[in-house]
Coordinates of C-alpha atoms in Angstrom, one line a residue:
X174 CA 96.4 136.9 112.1
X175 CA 95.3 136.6 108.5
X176 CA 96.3 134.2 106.6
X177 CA 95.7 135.6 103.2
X178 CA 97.4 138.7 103.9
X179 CA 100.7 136.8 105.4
X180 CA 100.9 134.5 102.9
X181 CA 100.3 137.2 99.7
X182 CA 103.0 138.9 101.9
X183 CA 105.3 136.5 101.7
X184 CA 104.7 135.2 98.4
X185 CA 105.3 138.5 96.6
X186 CA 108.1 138.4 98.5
X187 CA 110.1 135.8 97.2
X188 CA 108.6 136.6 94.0
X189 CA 110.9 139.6 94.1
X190 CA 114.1 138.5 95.8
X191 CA 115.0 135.4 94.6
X192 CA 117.8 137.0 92.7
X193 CA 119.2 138.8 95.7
X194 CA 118.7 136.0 98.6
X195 CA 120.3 133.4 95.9
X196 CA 123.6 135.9 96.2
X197 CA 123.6 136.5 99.8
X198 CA 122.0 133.6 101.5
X199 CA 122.6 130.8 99.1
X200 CA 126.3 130.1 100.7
X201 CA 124.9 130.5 104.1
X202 CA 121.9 128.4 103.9
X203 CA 123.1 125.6 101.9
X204 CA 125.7 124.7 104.5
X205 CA 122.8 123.0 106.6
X206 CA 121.6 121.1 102.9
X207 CA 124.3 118.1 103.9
X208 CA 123.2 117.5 107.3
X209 CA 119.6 117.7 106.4
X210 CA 119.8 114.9 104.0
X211 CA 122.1 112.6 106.4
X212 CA 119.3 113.5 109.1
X213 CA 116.7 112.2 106.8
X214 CA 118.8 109.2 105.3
X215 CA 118.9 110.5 101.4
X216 CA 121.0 108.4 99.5
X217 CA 120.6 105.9 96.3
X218 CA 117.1 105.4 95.2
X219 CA 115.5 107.2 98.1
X220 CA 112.5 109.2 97.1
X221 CA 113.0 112.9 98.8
X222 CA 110.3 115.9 98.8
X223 CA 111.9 119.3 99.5
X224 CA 109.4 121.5 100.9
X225 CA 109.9 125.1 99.5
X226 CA 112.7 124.6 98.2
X227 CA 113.6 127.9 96.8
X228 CA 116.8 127.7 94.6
X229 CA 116.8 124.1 94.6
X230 CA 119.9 123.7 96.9
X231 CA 118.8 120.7 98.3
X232 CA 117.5 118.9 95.3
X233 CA 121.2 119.7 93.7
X234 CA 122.8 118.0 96.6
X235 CA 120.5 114.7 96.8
X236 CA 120.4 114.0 92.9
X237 CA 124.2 113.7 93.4
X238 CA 123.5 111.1 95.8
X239 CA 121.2 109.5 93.3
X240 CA 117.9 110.4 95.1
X241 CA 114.8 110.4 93.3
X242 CA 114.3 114.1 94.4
X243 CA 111.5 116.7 93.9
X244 CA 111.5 120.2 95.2
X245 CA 108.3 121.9 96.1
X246 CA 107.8 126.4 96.4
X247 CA 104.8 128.1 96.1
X248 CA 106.7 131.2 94.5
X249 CA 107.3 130.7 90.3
X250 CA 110.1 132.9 90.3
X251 CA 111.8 130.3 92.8
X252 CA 111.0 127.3 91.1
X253 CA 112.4 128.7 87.8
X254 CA 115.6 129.6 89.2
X255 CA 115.7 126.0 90.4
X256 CA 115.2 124.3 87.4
X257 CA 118.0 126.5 85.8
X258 CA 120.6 125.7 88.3
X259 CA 119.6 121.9 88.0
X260 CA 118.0 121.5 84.7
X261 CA 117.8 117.8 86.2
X262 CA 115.9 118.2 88.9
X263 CA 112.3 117.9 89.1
X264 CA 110.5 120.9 90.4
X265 CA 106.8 122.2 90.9
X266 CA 104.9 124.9 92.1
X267 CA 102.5 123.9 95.8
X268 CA 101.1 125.1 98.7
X269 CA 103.3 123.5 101.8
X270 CA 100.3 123.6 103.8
X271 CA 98.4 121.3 101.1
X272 CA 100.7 119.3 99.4
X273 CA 99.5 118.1 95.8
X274 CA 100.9 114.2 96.8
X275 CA 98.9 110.8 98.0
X276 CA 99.8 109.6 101.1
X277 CA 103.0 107.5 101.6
X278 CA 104.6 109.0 98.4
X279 CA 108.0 109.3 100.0
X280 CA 110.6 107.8 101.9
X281 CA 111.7 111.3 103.3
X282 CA 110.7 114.9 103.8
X283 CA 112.5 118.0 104.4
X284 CA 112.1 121.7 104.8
X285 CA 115.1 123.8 104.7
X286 CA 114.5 127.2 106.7
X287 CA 111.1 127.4 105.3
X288 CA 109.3 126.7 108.9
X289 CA 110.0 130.2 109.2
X290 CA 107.8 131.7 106.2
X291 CA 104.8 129.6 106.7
X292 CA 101.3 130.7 108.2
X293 CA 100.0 127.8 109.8
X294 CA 103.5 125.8 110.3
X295 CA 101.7 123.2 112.0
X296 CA 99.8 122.3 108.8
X297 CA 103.1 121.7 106.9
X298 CA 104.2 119.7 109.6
X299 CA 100.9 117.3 109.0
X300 CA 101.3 117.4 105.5
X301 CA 104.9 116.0 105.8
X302 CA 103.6 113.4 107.9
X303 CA 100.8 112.4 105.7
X304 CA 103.0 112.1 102.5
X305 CA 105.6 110.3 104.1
X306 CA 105.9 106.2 104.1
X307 CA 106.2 104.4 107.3
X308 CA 109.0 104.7 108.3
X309 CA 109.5 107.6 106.3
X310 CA 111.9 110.6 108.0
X311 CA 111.4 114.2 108.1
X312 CA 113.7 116.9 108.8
X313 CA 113.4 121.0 108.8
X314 CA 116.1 124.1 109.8
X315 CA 115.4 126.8 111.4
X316 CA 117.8 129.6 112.4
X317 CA 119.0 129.9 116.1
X318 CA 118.1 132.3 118.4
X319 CA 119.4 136.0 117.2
X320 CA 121.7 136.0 119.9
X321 CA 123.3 133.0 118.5
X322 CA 122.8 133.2 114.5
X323 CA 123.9 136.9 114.9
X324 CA 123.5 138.5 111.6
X325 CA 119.8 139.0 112.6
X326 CA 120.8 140.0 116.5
X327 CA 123.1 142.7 114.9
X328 CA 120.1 144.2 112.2
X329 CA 117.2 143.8 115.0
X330 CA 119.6 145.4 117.8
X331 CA 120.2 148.4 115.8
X332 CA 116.6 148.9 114.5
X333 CA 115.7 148.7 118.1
X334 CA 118.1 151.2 119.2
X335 CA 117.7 153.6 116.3
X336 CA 114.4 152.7 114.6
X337 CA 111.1 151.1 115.3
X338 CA 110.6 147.3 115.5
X339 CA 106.7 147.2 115.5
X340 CA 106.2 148.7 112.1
X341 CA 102.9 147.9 110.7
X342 CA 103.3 144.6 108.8
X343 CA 100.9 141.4 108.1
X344 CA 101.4 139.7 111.4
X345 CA 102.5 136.1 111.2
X346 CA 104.3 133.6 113.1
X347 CA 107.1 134.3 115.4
X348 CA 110.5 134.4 113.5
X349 CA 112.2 132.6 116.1
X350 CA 109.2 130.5 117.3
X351 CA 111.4 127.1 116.2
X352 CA 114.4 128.4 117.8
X353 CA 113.5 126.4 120.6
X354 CA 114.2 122.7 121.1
X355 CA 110.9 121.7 123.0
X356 CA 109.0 124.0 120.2
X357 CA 110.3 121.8 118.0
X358 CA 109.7 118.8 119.5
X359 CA 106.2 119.7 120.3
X360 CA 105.6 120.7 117.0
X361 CA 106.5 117.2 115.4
X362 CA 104.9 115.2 118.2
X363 CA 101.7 117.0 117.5
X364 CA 102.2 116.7 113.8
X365 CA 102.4 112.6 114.6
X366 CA 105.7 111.8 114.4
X367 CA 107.6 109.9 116.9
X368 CA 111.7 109.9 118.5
X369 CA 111.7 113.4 117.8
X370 CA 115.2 115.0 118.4
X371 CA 117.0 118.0 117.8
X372 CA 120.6 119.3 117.2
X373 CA 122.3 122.5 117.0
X374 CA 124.1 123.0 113.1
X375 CA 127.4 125.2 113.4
X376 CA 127.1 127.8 110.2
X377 CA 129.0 131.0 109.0
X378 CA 128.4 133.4 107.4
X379 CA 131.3 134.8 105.1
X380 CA 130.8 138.4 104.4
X381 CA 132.8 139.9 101.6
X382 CA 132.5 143.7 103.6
X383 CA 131.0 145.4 106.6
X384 CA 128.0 146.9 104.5
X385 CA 127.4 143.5 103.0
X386 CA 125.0 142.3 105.9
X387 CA 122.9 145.5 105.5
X388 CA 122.7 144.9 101.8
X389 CA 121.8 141.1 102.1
X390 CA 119.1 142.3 104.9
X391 CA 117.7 145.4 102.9
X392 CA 117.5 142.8 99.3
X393 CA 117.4 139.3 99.9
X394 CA 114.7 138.7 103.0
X395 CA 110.9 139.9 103.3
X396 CA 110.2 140.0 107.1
X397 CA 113.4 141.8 107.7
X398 CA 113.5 143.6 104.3
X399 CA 109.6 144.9 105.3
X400 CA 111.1 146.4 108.8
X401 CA 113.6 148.2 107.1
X402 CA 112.0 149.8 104.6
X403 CA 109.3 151.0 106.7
X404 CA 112.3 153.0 108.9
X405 CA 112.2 157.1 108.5
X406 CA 115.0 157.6 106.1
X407 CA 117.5 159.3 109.1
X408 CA 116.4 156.6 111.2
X409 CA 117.8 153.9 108.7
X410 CA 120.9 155.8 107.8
X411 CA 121.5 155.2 110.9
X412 CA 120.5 151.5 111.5
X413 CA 122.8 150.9 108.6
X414 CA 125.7 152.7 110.1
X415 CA 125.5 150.9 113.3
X416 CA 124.9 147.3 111.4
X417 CA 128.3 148.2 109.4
X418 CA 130.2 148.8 112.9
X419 CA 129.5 145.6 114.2
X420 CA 130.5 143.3 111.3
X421 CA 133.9 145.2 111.3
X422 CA 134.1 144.0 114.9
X423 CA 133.8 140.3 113.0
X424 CA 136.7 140.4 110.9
X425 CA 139.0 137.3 109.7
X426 CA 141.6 137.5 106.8
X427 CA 140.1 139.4 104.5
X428 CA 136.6 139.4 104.9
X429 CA 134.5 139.0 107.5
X430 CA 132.5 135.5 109.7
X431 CA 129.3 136.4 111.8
X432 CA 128.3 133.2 113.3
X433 CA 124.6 131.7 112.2
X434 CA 123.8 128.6 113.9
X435 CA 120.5 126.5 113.1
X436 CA 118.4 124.3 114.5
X437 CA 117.9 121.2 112.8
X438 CA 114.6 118.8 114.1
X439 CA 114.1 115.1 112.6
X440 CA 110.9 113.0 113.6
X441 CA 110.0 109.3 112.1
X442 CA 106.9 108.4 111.2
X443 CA 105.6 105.2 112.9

């Protein structure tokens, strides 16, 4: 793998699609913000780093609980859509693999969905550790397997049916590497923290239309975004009519709920 080339991947990324994933993920994601925090004990006074924090959906949520919060992304674009939506907050712009903080600056740690977009995860998972008081709690999200969080089963079905998977992008990570309870638990034992433990977050996503999980696929992601657009154009006409057959098979009132799960993993540090 190189690193250089993941990472400049995934930074121009998010450089891009802030807009987009804020409108079609920023419902969806946010619904893990509240257990995140209760995993990590936010409340009154408690000083909080939010690793990548993109929008700023969790710093929103723990400065209503009066945490001293500040939210970390490596992507400008991110951090100044944050500090708009919560002109309160305190944001900054950092490598989550070499965080810019002395050791013990926090009472708690969290990373929510990020795991996923990092090179070396397991350096992030250090860093937490190091910044974090004793005592200190960290927590990150990750989504469920795709046959569980099934908005990504549905898009990497039908690109497997009628496309190619293995187009040729900067190889990183495995997607669902932390979809896995003992990966997780591995992970944060390695990183130095102990009672790891791990638990299952029930989340939906509420899609306005059928074509609305193509769109938020195509727009507001850069792994899955990168293996669409590297489809033969028949090849993803098709893709996207098979993607829009499945969500109408998820229909409720008038819209439509495709079930996204996550995996939520908390350690302590001793």
């Amino acid at each position: 793998m190189d690193d250089n080339a993941f990472r400049s991947f995934e930074l121009n990324g998010w450089q891009t699609v802030f807009g987009d994933y804020h409108e079609a993920f920023g419902e969806l994601t946010d619904q893990a913000t509240g257990p995140l925090l209760d995993a990590v004990l936010v409340g009154p006074k408690v000083r909080l780093l939010d690793v990548a924090t993109g929008p700023g959906y969790v710093i929103a949520a723990a400065s209503r609980r009066g945490a001293r919060a500040v939210g970390l992304d490596f992507s400008t674009a991110m951090v100044d859509m944050a500090k708009t939506r919560t002109p309160s907050g305190r944001f900054c712009v950092g490598d989550a693999e070499v965080l810019p903080f002395t050791d013990g600056s926090f009472d708690a740690v969290d990373m929510n969905f990020a795991v996923l977009h990092l090179a070396h995860p397991e350096r992030a998972l250090a860093e937490a550790h190091r910044v974090l008081r004793s005592s200190g709690r960290f927590g990150f999200t990750a989504w469920c397997k795709p046959e569980e969080a099934v908005g990504f089963g549905i898009v990497l079905d039908a690109v497997q049916r009628h496309g190619n998977i293995n187009v040729p992008l900067p190889p990183g990570p495995p997607f669902f590497r932390f979809s896995e309870p003992e990966e997780c638990i591995r992970a944060l034992l390695e990183a130095g923290f102990v009672r790891p433990e791990v638990v299952r977050i029930p989340q939906t996503w509420r899609l306005s239309s059928p074509v609305a999980l193509f769109s938020a696929m195509q727009r507001g992601t850069v792994r899955t975004s990168g293996i669409l657009r590297a489809q033969l154009p028949e090849a993803l006409e098709v893709i996207g009519n098979a993607i829009r057959e499945t969500v109408a098979t998820y229909r409720s009132g008038r819209g439509f709920e495709v079930p996204m799960p996550a995996v939520l993993a908390i350690g302590e540090k001793l």
